[in-house]
Short mmCIF file of C-alpha atoms in Angstrom, two decimals:
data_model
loop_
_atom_site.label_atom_id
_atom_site.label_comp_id
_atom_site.label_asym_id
_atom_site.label_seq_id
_atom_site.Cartn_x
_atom_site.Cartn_y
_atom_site.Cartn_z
CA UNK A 922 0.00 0.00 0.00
CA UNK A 923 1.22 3.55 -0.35
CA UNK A 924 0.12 6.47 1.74
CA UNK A 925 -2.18 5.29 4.45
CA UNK A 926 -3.44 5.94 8.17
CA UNK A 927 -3.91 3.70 10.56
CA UNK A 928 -6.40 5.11 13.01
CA UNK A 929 -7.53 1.67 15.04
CA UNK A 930 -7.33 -0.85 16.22
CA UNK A 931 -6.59 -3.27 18.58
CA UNK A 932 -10.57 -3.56 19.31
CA UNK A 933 -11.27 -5.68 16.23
CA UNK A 934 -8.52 -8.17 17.71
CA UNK A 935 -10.82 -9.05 19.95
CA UNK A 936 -12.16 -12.90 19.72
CA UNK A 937 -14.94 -14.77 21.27
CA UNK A 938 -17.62 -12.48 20.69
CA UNK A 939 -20.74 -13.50 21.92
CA UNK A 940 -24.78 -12.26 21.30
CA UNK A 941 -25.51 -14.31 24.74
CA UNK A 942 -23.33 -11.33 27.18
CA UNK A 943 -24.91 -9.38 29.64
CA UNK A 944 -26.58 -6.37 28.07
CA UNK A 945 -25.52 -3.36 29.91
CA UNK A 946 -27.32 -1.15 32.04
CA UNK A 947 -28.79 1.96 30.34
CA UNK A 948 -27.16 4.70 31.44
CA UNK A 949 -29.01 7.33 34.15
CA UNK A 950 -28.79 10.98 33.39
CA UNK A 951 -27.10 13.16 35.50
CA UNK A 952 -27.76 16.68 36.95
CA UNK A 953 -24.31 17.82 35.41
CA UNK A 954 -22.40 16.66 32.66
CA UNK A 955 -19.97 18.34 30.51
CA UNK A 956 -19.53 18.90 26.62
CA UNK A 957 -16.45 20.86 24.79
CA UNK A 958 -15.24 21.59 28.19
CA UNK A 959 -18.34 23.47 29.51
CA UNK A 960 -20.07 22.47 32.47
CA UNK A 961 -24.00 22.15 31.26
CA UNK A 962 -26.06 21.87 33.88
CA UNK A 963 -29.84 19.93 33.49
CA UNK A 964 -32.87 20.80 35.42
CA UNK A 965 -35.19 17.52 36.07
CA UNK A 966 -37.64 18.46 33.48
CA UNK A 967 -34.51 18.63 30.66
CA UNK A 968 -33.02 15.58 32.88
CA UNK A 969 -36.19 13.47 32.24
CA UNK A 970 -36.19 14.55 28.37
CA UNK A 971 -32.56 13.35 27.59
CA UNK A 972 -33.17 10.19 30.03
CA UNK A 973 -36.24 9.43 28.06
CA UNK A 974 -34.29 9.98 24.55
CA UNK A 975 -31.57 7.24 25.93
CA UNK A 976 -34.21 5.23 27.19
CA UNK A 977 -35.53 5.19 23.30
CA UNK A 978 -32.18 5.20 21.83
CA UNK A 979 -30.78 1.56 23.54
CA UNK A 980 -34.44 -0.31 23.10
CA UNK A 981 -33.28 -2.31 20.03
CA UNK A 982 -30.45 -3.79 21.40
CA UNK A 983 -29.75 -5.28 17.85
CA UNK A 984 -29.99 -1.62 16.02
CA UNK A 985 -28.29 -0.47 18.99
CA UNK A 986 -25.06 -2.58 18.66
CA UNK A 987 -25.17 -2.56 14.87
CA UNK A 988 -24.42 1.41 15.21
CA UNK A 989 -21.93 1.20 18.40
CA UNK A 990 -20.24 -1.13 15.90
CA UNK A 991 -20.04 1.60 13.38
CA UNK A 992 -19.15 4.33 16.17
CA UNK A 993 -16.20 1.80 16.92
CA UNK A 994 -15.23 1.75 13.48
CA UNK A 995 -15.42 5.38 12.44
CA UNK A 996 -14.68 7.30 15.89
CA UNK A 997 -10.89 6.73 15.48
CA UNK A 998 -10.97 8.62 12.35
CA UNK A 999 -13.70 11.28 12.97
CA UNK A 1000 -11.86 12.41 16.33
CA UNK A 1001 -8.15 12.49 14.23
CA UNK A 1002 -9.68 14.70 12.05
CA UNK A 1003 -11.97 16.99 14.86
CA UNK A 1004 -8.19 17.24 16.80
CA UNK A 1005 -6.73 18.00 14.01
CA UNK A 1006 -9.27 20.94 12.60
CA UNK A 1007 -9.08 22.29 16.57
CA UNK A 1008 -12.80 21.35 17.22
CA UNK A 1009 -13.48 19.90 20.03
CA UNK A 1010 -13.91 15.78 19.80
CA UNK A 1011 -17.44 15.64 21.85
CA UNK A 1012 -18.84 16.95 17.92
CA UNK A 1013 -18.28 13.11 16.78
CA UNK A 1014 -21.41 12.70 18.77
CA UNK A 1015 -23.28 14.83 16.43
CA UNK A 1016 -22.20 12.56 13.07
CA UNK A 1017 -24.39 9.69 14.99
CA UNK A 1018 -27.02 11.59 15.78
CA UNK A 1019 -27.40 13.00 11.96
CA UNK A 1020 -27.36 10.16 10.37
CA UNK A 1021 -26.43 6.79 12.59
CA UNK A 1022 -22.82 7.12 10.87
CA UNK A 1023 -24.84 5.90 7.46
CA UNK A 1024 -23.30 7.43 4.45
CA UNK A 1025 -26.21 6.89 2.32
CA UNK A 1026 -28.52 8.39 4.76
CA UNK A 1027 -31.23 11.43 3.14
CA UNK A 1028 -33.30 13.50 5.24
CA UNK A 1029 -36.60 15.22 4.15
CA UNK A 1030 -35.33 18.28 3.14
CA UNK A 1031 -32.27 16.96 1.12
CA UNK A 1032 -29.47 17.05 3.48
CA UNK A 1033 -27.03 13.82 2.52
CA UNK A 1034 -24.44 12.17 4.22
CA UNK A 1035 -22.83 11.34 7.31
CA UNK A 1036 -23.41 14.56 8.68
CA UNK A 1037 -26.21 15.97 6.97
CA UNK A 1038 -25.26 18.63 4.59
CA UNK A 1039 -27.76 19.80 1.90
CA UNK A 1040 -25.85 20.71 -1.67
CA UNK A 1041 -24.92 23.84 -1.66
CA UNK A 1042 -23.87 23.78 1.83
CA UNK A 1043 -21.22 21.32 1.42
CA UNK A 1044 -19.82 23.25 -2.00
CA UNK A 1045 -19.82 26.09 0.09
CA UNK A 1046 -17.65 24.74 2.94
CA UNK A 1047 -15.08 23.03 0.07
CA UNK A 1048 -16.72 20.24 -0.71
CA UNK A 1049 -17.50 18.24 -4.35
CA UNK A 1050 -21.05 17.45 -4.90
CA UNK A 1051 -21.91 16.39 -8.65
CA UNK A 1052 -22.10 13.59 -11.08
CA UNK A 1053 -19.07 12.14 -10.39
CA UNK A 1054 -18.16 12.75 -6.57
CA UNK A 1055 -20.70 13.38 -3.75
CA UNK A 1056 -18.11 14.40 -0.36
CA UNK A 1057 -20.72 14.30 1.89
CA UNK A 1058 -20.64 10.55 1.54
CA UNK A 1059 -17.20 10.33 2.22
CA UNK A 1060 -16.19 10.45 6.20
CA UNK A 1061 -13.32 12.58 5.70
CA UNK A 1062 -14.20 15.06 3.75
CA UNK A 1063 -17.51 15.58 5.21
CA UNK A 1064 -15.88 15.56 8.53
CA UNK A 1065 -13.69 18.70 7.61
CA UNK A 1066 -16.42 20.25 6.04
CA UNK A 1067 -18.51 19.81 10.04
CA UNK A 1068 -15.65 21.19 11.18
CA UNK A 1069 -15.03 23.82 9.44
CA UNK A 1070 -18.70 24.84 10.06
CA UNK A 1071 -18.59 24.43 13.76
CA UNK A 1072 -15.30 26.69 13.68
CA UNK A 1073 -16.87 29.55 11.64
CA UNK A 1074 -20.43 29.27 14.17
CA UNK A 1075 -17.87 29.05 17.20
CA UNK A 1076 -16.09 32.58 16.09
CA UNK A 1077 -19.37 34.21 15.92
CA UNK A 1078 -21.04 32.37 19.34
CA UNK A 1079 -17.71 32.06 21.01
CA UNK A 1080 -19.92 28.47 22.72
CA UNK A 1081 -19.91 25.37 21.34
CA UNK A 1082 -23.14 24.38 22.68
CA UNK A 1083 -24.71 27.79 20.79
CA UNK A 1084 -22.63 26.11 17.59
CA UNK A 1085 -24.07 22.89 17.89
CA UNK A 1086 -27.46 24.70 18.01
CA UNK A 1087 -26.24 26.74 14.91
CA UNK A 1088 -26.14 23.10 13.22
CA UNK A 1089 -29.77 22.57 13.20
CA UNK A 1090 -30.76 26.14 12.45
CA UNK A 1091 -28.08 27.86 11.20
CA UNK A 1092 -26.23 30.44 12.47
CA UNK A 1093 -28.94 33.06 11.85
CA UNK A 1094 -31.81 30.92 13.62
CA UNK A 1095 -30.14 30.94 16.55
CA UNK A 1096 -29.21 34.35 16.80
CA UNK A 1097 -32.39 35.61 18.64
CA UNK A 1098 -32.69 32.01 20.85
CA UNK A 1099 -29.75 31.58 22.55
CA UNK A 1100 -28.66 33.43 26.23
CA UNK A 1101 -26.37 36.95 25.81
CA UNK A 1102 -24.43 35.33 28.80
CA UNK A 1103 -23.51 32.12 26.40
CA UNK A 1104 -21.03 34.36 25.13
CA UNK A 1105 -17.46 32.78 26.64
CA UNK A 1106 -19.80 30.72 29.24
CA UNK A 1107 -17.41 27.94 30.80
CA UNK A 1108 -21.06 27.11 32.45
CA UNK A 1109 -24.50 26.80 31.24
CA UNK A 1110 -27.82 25.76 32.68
CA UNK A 1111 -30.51 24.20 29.71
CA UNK A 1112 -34.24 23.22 31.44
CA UNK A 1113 -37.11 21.22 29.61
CA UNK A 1114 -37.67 24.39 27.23
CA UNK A 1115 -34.24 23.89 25.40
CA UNK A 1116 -34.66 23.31 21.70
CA UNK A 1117 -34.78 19.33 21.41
CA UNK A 1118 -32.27 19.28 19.34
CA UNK A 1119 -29.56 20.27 21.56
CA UNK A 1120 -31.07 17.29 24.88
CA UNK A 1121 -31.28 14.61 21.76
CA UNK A 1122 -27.86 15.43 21.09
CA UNK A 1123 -26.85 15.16 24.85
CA UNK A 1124 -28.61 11.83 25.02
CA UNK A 1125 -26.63 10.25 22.25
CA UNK A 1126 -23.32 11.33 23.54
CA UNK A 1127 -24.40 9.83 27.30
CA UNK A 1128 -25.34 6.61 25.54
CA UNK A 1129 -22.86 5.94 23.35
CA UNK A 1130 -20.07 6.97 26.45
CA UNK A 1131 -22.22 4.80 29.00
CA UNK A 1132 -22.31 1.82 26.31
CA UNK A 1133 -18.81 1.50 24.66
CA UNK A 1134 -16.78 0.36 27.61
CA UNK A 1135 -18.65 -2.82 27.49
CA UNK A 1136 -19.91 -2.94 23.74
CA UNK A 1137 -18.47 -6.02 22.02
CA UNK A 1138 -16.93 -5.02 18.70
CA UNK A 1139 -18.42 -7.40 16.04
CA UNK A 1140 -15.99 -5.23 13.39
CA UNK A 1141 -14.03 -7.61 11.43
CA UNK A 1142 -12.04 -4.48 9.68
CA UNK A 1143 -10.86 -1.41 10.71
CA UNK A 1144 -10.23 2.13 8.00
CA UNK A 1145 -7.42 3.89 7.20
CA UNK A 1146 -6.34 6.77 5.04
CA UNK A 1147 -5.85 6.10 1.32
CA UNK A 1148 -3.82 9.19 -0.37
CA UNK A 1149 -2.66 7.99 -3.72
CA UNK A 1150 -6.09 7.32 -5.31
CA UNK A 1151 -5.69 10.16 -7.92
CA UNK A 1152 -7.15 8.51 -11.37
CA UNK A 1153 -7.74 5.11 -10.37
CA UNK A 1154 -10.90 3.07 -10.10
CA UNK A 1155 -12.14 1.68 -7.03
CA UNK A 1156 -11.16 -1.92 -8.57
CA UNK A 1157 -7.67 -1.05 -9.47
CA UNK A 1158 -7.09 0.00 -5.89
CA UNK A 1159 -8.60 -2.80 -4.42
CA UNK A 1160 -5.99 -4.61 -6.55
CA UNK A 1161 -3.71 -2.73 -5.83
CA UNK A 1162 -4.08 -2.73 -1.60
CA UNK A 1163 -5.52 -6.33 -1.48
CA UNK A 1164 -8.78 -4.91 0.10
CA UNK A 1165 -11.99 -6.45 -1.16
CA UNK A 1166 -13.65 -4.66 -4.05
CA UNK A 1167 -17.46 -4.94 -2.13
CA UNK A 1168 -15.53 -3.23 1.13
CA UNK A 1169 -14.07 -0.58 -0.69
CA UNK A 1170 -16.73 0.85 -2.72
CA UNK A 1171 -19.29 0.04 0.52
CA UNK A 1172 -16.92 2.69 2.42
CA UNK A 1173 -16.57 5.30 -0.69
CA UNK A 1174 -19.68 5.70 -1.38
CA UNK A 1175 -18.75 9.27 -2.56
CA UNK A 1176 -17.11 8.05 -5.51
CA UNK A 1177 -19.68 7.98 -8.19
CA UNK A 1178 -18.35 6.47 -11.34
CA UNK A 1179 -15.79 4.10 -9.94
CA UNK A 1180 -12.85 6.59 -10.44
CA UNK A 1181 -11.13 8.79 -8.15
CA UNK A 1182 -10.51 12.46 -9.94
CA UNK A 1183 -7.36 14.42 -10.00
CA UNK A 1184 -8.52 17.69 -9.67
CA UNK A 1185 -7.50 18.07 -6.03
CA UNK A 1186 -5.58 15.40 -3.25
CA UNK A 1187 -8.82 12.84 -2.28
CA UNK A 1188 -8.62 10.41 0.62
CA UNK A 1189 -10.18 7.12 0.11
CA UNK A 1190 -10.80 4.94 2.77
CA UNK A 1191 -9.64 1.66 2.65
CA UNK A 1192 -11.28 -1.27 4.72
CA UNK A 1193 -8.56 -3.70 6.19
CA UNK A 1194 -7.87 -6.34 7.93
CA UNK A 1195 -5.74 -7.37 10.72
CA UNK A 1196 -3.16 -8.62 8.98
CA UNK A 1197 -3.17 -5.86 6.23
CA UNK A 1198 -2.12 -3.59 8.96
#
């Protein structure tokens, strides 16, 4: 292989997996928990909201573990990217919420991808979206392209809780909504009136956190970083890497036509094994 990341990956070395474990315990909400280093405080009406969202989240055990399997997989990479755009890493969160960590997932109004961006969103945040390449199916591109959002909401909120706010409404919906005292807050207090949006989001980073320690990882692979996919088809790199042709284009879903462009450095994402490592 030529240039390539390794981002995981000792937990797909694990053997003896097993659907007869213990389930674990879903995970109680607390009074206080904190996100992007602010303290956020719940009141017990928001408390029972984000309890009840967990609660609903970890009911299908089966669905449940099919996505902590995908958070296992794509977490490594999503918070190597988040560290390395200077966005705090509690955002991966927000990639599961959006769209389960599915990169053929569409919502009603149009928005595509892993983390939800509608066309001319993504172009305008650097990303390709025609014929031939879609970004917002790829994890690292649409990754930057979150980041880069939450970076340009954070400048103008100076909070990353008013930014992730700013994600479902824009920066311009929020404006009116959110506190004055936000502004710099290293503490904030949110009640049972706080958008839904923002308690959702709290409940899926409490239940993926509470679950992981004791999820068993059915992942046979783990991704890395692909940089030398300039002008080849998905096939000839699969020939090329010794990955399996299904794998690959199942994790680069962006590519289109089979072919990687040359019209600017694209990461594919190669599925390996252990022993391609």
């Amino acid at each position: 292989m030529n240039k390539q990341t390794c981002f995981l990956i000792a937990p797909f070395l694990l053997t003896g997996l097993t659907s007869l474990a213990q389930l674990p315990p879903v995970p109680t909400v607390p009074t206080q928990l904190s996100f992007a280093n602010i303290s956020v405080q719940l009141d017990p009406d928001a408390q029972r909201i984000v309890q009840q969202d967990v609660n609903s989240l970890m009911a299908n055990r089966q669905y449940w573990n099919a996505k902590l399997d995908r958070v296992v997989l794509y977490f490594p990479m999503i918070e190597a990217i988040l560290i390395d755009e200077d966005v705090p890493t509690d955002f991966k969160y927000l990639a599961v919420q959006e769209s389960s960590l599915t990169p053929d997932a569409v919502s009603t109004s149009s928005a595509v991808g892993y983390w939800q961006f509608k066309a001319e969103t993504a172009t305008g945040l650097g990303m390709r979206v025609d014929d031939q390449v879609d970004e917002r199916r790829g994890i690292t591109a649409s990754t930057h392209g979150a980041a880069r959002y939450l970076k340009q909401s954070n400048k103008q909120f100076n909070n990353w809780v008013a930014s992730l706010y700013s994600y479902y409404l824009g920066a311009g919906g929020i404006t009116k909504l959110i506190p004055p005292d936000w502004a710099y807050a290293r503490e904030i207090a949110l009640d049972g009136r706080t958008d839904r949006y923002i308690l959702r989001f709290l409940a899926h980073k409490i239940a993926v956190e509470g679950a992981l320690p004791g999820h068993q990882n059915g992942n046979k692979l783990a991704l890395i970083e692909y940089g030398s996919g300039g002008g080849k088809s998905l096939r000839a790199i699969a020939i090329e890497t010794g990955v399996d042709e299904f794998e690959l284009q199942k994790y680069n879903r962006w590519v289109l036509n089979e072919g990687v462009p040359t019209d600017k450095p694209y990461v594919v994402v190669l599925p390996v094994t252990a022993d391609q490592i």
